[in-house]
XYZ file of C-alpha atoms in Angstrom:
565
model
C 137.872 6.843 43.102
C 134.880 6.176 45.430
C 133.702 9.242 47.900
C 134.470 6.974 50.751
C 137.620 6.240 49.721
C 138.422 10.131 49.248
C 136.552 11.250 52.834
C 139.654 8.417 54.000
C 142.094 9.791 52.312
C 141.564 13.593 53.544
C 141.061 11.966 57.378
C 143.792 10.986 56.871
C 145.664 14.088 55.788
C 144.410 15.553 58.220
C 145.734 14.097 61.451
C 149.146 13.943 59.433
C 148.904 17.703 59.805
C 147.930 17.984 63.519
C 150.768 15.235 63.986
C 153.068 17.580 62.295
C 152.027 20.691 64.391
C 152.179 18.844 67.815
C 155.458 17.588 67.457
C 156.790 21.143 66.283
C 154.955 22.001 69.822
C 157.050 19.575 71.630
C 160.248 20.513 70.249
C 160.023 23.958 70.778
C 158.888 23.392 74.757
C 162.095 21.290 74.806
C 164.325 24.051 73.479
C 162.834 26.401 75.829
C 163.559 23.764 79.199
C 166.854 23.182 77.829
C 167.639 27.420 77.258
C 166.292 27.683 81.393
C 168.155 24.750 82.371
C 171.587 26.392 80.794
C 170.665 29.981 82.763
C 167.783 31.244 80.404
C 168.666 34.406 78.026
C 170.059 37.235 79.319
C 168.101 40.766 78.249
C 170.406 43.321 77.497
C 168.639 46.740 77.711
C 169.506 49.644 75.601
C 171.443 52.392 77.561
C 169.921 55.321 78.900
C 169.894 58.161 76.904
C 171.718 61.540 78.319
C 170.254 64.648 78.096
C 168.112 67.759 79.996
C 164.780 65.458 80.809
C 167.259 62.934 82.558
C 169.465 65.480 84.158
C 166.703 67.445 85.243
C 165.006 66.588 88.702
C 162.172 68.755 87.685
C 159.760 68.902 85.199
C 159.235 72.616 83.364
C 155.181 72.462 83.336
C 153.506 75.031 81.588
C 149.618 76.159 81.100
C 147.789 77.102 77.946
C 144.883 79.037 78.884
C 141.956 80.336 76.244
C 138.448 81.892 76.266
C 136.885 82.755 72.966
C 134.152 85.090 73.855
C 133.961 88.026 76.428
C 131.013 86.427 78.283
C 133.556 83.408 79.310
C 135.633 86.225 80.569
C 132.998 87.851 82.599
C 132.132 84.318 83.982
C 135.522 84.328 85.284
C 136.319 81.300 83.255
C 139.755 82.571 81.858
C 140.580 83.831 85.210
C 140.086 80.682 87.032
C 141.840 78.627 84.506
C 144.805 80.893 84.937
C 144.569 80.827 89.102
C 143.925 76.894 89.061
C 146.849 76.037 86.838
C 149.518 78.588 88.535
C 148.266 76.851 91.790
C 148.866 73.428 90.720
C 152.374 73.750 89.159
C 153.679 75.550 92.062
C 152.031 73.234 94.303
C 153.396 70.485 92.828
C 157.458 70.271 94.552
C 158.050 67.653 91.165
C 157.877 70.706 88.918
C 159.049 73.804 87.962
C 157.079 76.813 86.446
C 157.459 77.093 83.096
C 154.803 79.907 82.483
C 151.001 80.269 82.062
C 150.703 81.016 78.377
C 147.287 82.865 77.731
C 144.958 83.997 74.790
C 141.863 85.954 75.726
C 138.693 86.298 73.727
C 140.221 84.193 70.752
C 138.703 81.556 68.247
C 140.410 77.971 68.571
C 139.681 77.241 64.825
C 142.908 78.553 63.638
C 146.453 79.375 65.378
C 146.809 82.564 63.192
C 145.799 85.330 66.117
C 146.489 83.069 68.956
C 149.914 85.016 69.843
C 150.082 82.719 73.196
C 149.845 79.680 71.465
C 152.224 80.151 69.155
C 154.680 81.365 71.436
C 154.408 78.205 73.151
C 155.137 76.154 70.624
C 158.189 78.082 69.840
C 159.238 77.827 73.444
C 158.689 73.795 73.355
C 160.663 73.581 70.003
C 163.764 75.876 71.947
C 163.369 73.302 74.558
C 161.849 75.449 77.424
C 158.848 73.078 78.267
C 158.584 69.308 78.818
C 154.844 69.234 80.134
C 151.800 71.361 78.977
C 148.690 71.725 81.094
C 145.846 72.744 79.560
C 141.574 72.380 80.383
C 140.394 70.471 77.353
C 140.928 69.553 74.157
C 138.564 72.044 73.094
C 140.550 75.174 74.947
C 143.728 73.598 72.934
C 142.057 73.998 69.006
C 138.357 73.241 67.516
C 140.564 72.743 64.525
C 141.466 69.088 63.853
C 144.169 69.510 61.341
C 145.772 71.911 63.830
C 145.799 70.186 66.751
C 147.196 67.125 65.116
C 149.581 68.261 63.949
C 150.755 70.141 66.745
C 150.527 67.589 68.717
C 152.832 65.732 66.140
C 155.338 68.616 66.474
C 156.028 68.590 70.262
C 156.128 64.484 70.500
C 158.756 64.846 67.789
C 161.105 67.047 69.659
C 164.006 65.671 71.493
C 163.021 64.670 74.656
C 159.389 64.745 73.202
C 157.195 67.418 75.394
C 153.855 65.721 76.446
C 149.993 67.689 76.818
C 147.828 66.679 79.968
C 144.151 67.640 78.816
C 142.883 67.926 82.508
C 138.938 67.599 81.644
C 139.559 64.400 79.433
C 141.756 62.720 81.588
C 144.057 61.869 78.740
C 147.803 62.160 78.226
C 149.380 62.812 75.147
C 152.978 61.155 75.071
C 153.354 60.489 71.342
C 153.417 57.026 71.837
C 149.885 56.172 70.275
C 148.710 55.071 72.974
C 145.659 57.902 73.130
C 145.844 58.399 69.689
C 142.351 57.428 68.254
C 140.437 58.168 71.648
C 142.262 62.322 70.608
C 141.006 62.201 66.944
C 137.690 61.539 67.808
C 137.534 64.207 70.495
C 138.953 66.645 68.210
C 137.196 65.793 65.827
C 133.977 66.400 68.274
C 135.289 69.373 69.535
C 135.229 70.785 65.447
C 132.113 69.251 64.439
C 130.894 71.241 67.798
C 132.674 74.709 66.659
C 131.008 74.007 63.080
C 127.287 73.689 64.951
C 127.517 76.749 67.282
C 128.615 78.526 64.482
C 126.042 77.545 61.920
C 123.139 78.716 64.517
C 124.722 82.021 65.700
C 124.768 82.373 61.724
C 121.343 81.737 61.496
C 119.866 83.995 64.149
C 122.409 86.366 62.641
C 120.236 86.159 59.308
C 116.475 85.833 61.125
C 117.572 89.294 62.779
C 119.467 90.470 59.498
C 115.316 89.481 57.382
C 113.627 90.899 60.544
C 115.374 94.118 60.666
C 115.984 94.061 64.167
C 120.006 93.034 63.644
C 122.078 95.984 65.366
C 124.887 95.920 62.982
C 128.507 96.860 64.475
C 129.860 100.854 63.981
C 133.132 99.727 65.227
C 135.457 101.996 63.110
C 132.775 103.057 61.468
C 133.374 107.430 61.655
C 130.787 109.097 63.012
C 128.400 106.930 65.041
C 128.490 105.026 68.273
C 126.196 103.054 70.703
C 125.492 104.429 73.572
C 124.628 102.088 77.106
C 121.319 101.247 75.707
C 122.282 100.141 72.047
C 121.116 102.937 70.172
C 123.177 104.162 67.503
C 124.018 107.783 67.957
C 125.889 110.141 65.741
C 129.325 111.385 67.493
C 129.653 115.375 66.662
C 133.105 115.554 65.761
C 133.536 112.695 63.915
C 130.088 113.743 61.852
C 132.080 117.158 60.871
C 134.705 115.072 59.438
C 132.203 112.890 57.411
C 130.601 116.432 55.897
C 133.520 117.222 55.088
C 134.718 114.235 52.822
C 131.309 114.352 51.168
C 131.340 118.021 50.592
C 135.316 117.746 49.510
C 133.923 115.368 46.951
C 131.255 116.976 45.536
C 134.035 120.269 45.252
C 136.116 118.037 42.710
C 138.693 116.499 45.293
C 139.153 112.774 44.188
C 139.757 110.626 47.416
C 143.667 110.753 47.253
C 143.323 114.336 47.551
C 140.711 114.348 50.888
C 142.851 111.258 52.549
C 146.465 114.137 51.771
C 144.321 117.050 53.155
C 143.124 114.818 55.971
C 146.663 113.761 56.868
C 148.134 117.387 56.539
C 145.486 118.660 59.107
C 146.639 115.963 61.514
C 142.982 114.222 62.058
C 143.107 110.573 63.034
C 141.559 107.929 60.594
C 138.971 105.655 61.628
C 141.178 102.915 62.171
C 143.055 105.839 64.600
C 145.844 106.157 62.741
C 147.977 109.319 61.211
C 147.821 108.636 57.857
C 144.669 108.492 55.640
C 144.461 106.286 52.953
C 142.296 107.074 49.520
C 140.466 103.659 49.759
C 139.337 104.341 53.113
C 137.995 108.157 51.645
C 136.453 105.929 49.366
C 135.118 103.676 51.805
C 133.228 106.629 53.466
C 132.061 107.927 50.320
C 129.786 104.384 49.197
C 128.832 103.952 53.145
C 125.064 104.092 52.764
C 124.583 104.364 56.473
C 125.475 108.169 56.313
C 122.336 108.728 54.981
C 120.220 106.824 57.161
C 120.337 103.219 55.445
C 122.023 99.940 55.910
C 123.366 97.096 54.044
C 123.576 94.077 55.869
C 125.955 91.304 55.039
C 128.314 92.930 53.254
C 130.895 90.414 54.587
C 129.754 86.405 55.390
C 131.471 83.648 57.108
C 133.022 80.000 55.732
C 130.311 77.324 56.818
C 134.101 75.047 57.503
C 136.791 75.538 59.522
C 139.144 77.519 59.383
C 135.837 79.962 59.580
C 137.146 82.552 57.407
C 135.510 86.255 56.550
C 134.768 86.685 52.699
C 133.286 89.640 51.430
C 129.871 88.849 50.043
C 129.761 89.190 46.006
C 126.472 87.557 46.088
C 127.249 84.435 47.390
C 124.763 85.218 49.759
C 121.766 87.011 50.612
C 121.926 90.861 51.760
C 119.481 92.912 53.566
C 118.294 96.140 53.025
C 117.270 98.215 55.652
C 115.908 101.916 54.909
C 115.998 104.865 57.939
C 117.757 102.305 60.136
C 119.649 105.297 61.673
C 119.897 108.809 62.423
C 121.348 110.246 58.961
C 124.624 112.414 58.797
C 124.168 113.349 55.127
C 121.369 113.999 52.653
C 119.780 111.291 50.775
C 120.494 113.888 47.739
C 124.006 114.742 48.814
C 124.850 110.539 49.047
C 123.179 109.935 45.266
C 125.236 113.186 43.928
C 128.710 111.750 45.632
C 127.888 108.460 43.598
C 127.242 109.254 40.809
C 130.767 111.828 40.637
C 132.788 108.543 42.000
C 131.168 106.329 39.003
C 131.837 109.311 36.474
C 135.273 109.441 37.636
C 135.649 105.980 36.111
C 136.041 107.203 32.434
C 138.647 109.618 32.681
C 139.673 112.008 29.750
C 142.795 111.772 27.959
C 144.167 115.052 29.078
C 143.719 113.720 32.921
C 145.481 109.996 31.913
C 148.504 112.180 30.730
C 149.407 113.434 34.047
C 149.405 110.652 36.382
C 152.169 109.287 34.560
C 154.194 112.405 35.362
C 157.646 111.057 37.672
C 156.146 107.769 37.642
C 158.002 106.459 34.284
C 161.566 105.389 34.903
C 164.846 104.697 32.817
C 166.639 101.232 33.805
C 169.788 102.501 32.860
C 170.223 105.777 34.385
C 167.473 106.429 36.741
C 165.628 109.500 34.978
C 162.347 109.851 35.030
C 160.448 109.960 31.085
C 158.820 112.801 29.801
C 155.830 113.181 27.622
C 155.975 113.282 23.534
C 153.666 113.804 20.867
C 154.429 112.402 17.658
C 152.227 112.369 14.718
C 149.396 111.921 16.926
C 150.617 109.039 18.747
C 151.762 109.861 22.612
C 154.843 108.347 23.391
C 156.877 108.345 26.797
C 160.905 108.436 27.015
C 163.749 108.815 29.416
C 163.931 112.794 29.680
C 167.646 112.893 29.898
C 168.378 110.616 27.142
C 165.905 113.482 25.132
C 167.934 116.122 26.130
C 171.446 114.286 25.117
C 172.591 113.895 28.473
C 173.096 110.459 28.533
C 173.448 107.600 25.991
C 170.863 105.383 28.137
C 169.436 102.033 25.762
C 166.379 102.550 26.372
C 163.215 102.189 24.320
C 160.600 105.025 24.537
C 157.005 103.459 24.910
C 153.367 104.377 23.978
C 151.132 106.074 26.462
C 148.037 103.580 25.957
C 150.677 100.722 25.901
C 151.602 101.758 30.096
C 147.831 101.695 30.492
C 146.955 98.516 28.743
C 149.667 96.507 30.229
C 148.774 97.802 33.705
C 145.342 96.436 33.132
C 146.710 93.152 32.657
C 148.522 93.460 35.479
C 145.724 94.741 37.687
C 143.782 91.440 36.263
C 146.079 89.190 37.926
C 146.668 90.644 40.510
C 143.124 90.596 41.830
C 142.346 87.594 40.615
C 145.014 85.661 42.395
C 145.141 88.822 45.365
C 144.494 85.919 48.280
C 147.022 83.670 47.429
C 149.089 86.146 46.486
C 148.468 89.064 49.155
C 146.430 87.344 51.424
C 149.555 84.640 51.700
C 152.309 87.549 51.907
C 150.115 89.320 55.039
C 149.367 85.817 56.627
C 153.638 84.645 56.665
C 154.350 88.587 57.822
C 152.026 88.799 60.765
C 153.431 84.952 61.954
C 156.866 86.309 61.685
C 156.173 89.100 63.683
C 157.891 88.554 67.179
C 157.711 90.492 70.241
C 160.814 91.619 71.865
C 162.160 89.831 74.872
C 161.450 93.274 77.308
C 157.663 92.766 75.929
C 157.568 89.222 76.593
C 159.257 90.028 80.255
C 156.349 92.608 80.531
C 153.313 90.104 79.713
C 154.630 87.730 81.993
C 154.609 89.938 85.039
C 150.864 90.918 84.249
C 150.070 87.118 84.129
C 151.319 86.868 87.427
C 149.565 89.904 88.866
C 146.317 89.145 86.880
C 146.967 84.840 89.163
C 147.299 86.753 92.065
C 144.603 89.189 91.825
C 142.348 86.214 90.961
C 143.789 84.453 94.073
C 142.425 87.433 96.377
C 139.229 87.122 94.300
C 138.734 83.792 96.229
C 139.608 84.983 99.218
C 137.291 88.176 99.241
C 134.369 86.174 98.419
C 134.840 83.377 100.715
C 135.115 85.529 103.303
C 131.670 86.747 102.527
C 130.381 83.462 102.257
C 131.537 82.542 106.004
C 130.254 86.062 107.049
C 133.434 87.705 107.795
C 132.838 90.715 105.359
C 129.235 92.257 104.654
C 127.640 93.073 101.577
C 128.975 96.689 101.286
C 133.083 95.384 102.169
C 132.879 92.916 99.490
C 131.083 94.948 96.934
C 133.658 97.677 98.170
C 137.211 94.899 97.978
C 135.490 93.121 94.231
C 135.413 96.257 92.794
C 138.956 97.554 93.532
C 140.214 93.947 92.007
C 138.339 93.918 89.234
C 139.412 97.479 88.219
C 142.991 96.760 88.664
C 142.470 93.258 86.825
C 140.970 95.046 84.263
C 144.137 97.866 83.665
C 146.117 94.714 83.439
C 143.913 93.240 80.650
C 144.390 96.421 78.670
C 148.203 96.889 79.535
C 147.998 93.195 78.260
C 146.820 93.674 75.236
C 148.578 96.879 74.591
C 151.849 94.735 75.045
C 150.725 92.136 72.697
C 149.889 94.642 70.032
C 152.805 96.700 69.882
C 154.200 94.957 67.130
C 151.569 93.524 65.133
C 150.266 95.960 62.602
C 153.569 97.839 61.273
C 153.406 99.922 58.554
C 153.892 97.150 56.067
C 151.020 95.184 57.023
C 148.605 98.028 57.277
C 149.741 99.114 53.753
C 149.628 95.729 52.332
C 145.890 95.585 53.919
C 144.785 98.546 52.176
C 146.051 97.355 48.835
C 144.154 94.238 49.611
C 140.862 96.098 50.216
C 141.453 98.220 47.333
C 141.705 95.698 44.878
C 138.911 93.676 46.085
C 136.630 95.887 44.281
C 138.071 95.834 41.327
C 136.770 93.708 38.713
C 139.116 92.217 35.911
C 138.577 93.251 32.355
C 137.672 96.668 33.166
C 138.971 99.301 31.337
C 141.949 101.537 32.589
C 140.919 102.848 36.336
C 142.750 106.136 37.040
C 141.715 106.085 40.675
C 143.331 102.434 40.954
C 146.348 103.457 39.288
C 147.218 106.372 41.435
C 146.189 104.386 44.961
C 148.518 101.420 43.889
C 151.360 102.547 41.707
C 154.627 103.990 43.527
C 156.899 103.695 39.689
C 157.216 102.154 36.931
C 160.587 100.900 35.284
C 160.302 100.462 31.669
C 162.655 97.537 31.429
C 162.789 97.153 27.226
C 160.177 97.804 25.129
C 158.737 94.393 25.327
C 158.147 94.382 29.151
C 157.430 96.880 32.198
C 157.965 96.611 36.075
C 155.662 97.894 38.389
C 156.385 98.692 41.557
C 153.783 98.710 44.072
C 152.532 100.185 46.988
C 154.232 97.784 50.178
C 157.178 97.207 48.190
C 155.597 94.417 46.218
C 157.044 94.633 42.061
C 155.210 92.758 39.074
C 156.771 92.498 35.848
C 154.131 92.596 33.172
C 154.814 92.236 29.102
C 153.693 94.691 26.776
C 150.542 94.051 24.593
C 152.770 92.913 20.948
C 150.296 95.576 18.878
C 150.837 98.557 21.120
C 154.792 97.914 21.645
C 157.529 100.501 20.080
C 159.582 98.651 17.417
C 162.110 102.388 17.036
C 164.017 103.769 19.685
């Protein structure tokens, strides 16, 4: 076959195709005269839905209000959000107050602290709220997977509750609409978070190398700054420092001091009732009491979620001799340290007591008591010794409770943050405040709107000249004094609930074990701080039970088990 005689065959092909597609044109044109000609197709719409949006002539608007740092607050950022939103919704005769949900002086990378956020969420999902007000995407979350997803949450409810980001100009229905154009702003308004954070790190560090970085005291017992930064040593609390450090060097191991400290009825640093030995232990390897500091202890996640690690030399420290005032000798601070590290290898005589009412029969209850037998140190229930009871179980070696506690101890801190850090994190979001509380925060809101509200009014009336200098100094200062009682009676609402016993204790656990290094050898101290009892369940296996309520069941080493009852 010839190329011409191919080049006419595809021609013609070709115009068989667009002959084809034009007269598939025409016929469907004709269908669509004829369908108009017989009365066209009638649309039947879906019917309306029933429920509270539809029923309701108003919308319930609400506010979400945030500042993250206190000089926002002194700006009177947070403030004016607070009076411009409460002015708009009850301006507005199409809605109906829902309430102006606040967090002050509050990262957006996470939800985890922000109490008002999460409450608003929780009042969206109950169905309390079908619009949400808020400045910017940025006062909403700097945390991309979080505002996402909540976002996702509240257009899922039923009827779906949309967020107005005011600065934006963007309205999130759930409808996609906005999607993209809110991914890449969030993801802006993280990448932003991430870059403020990364230079406040770094000046952090140029001050930390230059030695001119005034390290916080907050909760730290015996020292405070005064109005000029200075670090000064508080009397009082210095007496109680002395006396921990001379306690020490006496022969009192810090469970003792933090019992004798408690009995007395001296608050902690943390201001509470009860001492704890890890914080007697704390004070005791605190090199600022004798006139040093170690900075960066503690550093920050370069991502978000910014997160607080304690530094194991992941990063650099600084070392800063005669940084301030001393409390204690340089000789009695050495002579403390080196009693707390001798401490570590304890004598058999002092392992032998600690497990005194601490052993415990499954069967009966009874506590063991102590037997030596050829040599060998053995532990069994005491009533089942004395014939009281016919209890099955298993008596069990002394170095076998102290083995198989080290291999509990081992995985304990080396899975503590998922395991502890998890547990804390799911009991301080189920914490709830009561409805009188919530009743309480809400009527500070409102005074804190209005008192913001005269704030306006006071100054502009010294703008147009109606007040002087000395009237307005006079009327600014009696707001902001009663704004800032509010504040306080605020926060004092908000924290009422939110470290219970259970928490706290489950903290201190936490910070205990983080020094603890796995593979060490038995650590009395670590024992005594953590250990409530110990059930010996057979003689292959042992439960302990933990300070917080938390129980680990741990099998016995197979060369140091009993095979005889």
């Amino acid at each position: 076959m010839t190329l011409a005689v191919m080049a006419d065959n595809s021609f013609k092909s070709l115009e068989n195709r667009r002959g084809r597609k034009e007269r598939r044109r025409q016929q469907l044109w004709e269908e669509i005269r004829q369908n108009q000609g017989s009365g066209g197709v009638i649309v039947i719409p879906p019917p309306p839905k029933a429920g509270p949006q539809m029923e309701r002539q108003k919308l319930r608007v609400a506010a979400y209000c945030r500042v993250s740092t206190q000089e926002e607050e002194q700006m009177g950022s947070f403030d004016m959000q607070v009076h411009h939103f409460t002015k708009r919704i009850e301006g507005n005769p199409q809605w109906e107050m829902a309430g102006i949900y606040q967090d002050e002086g509050l990262s957006a990378t996470t939800v985890h602290k922000r109490l008002g956020f999460q409450k608003m969420i929780e009042d969206a999902k109950a169905g309390k709220i079908d619009l949400i007000l808020t400045k910017s995407i940025s006062r909403f979350g700097r945390n991309i997977v979080d505002i996402l997803g909540n976002l996702r949450t509240l257009s899922s409810l039923e009827p779906p509750v949309s967020v107005e980001f005011e600065t934006e100009g963007i309205t999130h229905t759930g409808d996609g609409k906005n999607s993209l154009l809110i991914i890449l702003l969030s993801a802006l308004a993280e990448m932003e978070s991430q870059q403020k954070s990364e230079a406040i790190k770094a000046g952090i560090r140029w001050r930390m190398a230059e030695g001119v970085y005034k390290f916080s005291v907050q909760n730290t017992l015996g020292y405070y700054r005064d109005h000029f930064g200075r670090l000064v040593i508080e009397p009082t609390e210095a007496r109680i420092v002395r006396y921990i450090y001379e306690s020490c060097l006496e022969g009192a191991t810090p469970a003792e001091i933090a019992e004798a400290l408690t009995e007395q009825g001296i608050a902690s640093p943390m201001h509470r009732n009860r001492w704890l030995p890890g914080t007697v232990r704390s004070i005791l390897k605190n090199e600022r009491y004798m006139g040093d500091a170690l900075l960066q202890k503690e550093y920050t996640t370069d991502t978000v979620p910014f997160r607080k690690k304690r530094n194991h030399g992941e990063k650099a420290q600084y070392y800063v001799e005669n940084s301030n005032p001393p409390i204690i000798s340089r000789e009695v601070f050495h002579a403390a340290q080196k009693l707390q590290e001798s401490r570590i290898t304890t004598t058999k005589r002092e392992h032998n007591s600690i497990l005194s009412g601490i052993l415990r029969c499954p069967d009966c209850g009874s506590t063991f008591r102590r037997q030596l037998l050829r040599g060998t140190v053995y532990w069994m229930c005491s009533d089942k010794a004395a014939g009281a009871t016919n209890c099955q179980s298993r008596r069990v070696r002394e170095n076998a409770v102290f083995d198989t506690f080290c291999l509990m101890a081992d995985k304990l801190a080396s899975h503590r943050q998922d395991l502890l850090g998890t547990l804390i994190h799911q009991l301080e979001m189920m914490q709830n405040h009561g409805s009188e509380s919530q009743e309480k925060i809400r009527q500070i809101d409102k005074q804190i709107a209005d008192l913001s509200a005269q704030n306006l009014v006071v100054a502009r009336l010294h703008t147009n000249g109606v007040l002087n200098a000395t009237d307005f100094a006079a009327q600014l200062s009696v707001i902001s004094n009663k704004i800032n009682a509010l504040r306080l009676d605020r926060k004092k609402a908000l924290s009422e609930d939110e470290d219970d016993e259970l928490i706290f204790t489950l903290k201190s656990l936490d910070d205990t074990l983080a020094g603890y290094v796995p593979g060490a050898s038995f650590n009395r101290e670590l024992f005594k701080e953590t250990i409530q009892s110990i059930t010996v369940m057979d003689n292959s296996k042992l439960t302990f039970h933990l300070i917080g309520g938390l129980a680990f069941t741990e099998q016995i080493p197979e060369n140091v088990r009993c095979r005889t009852a």
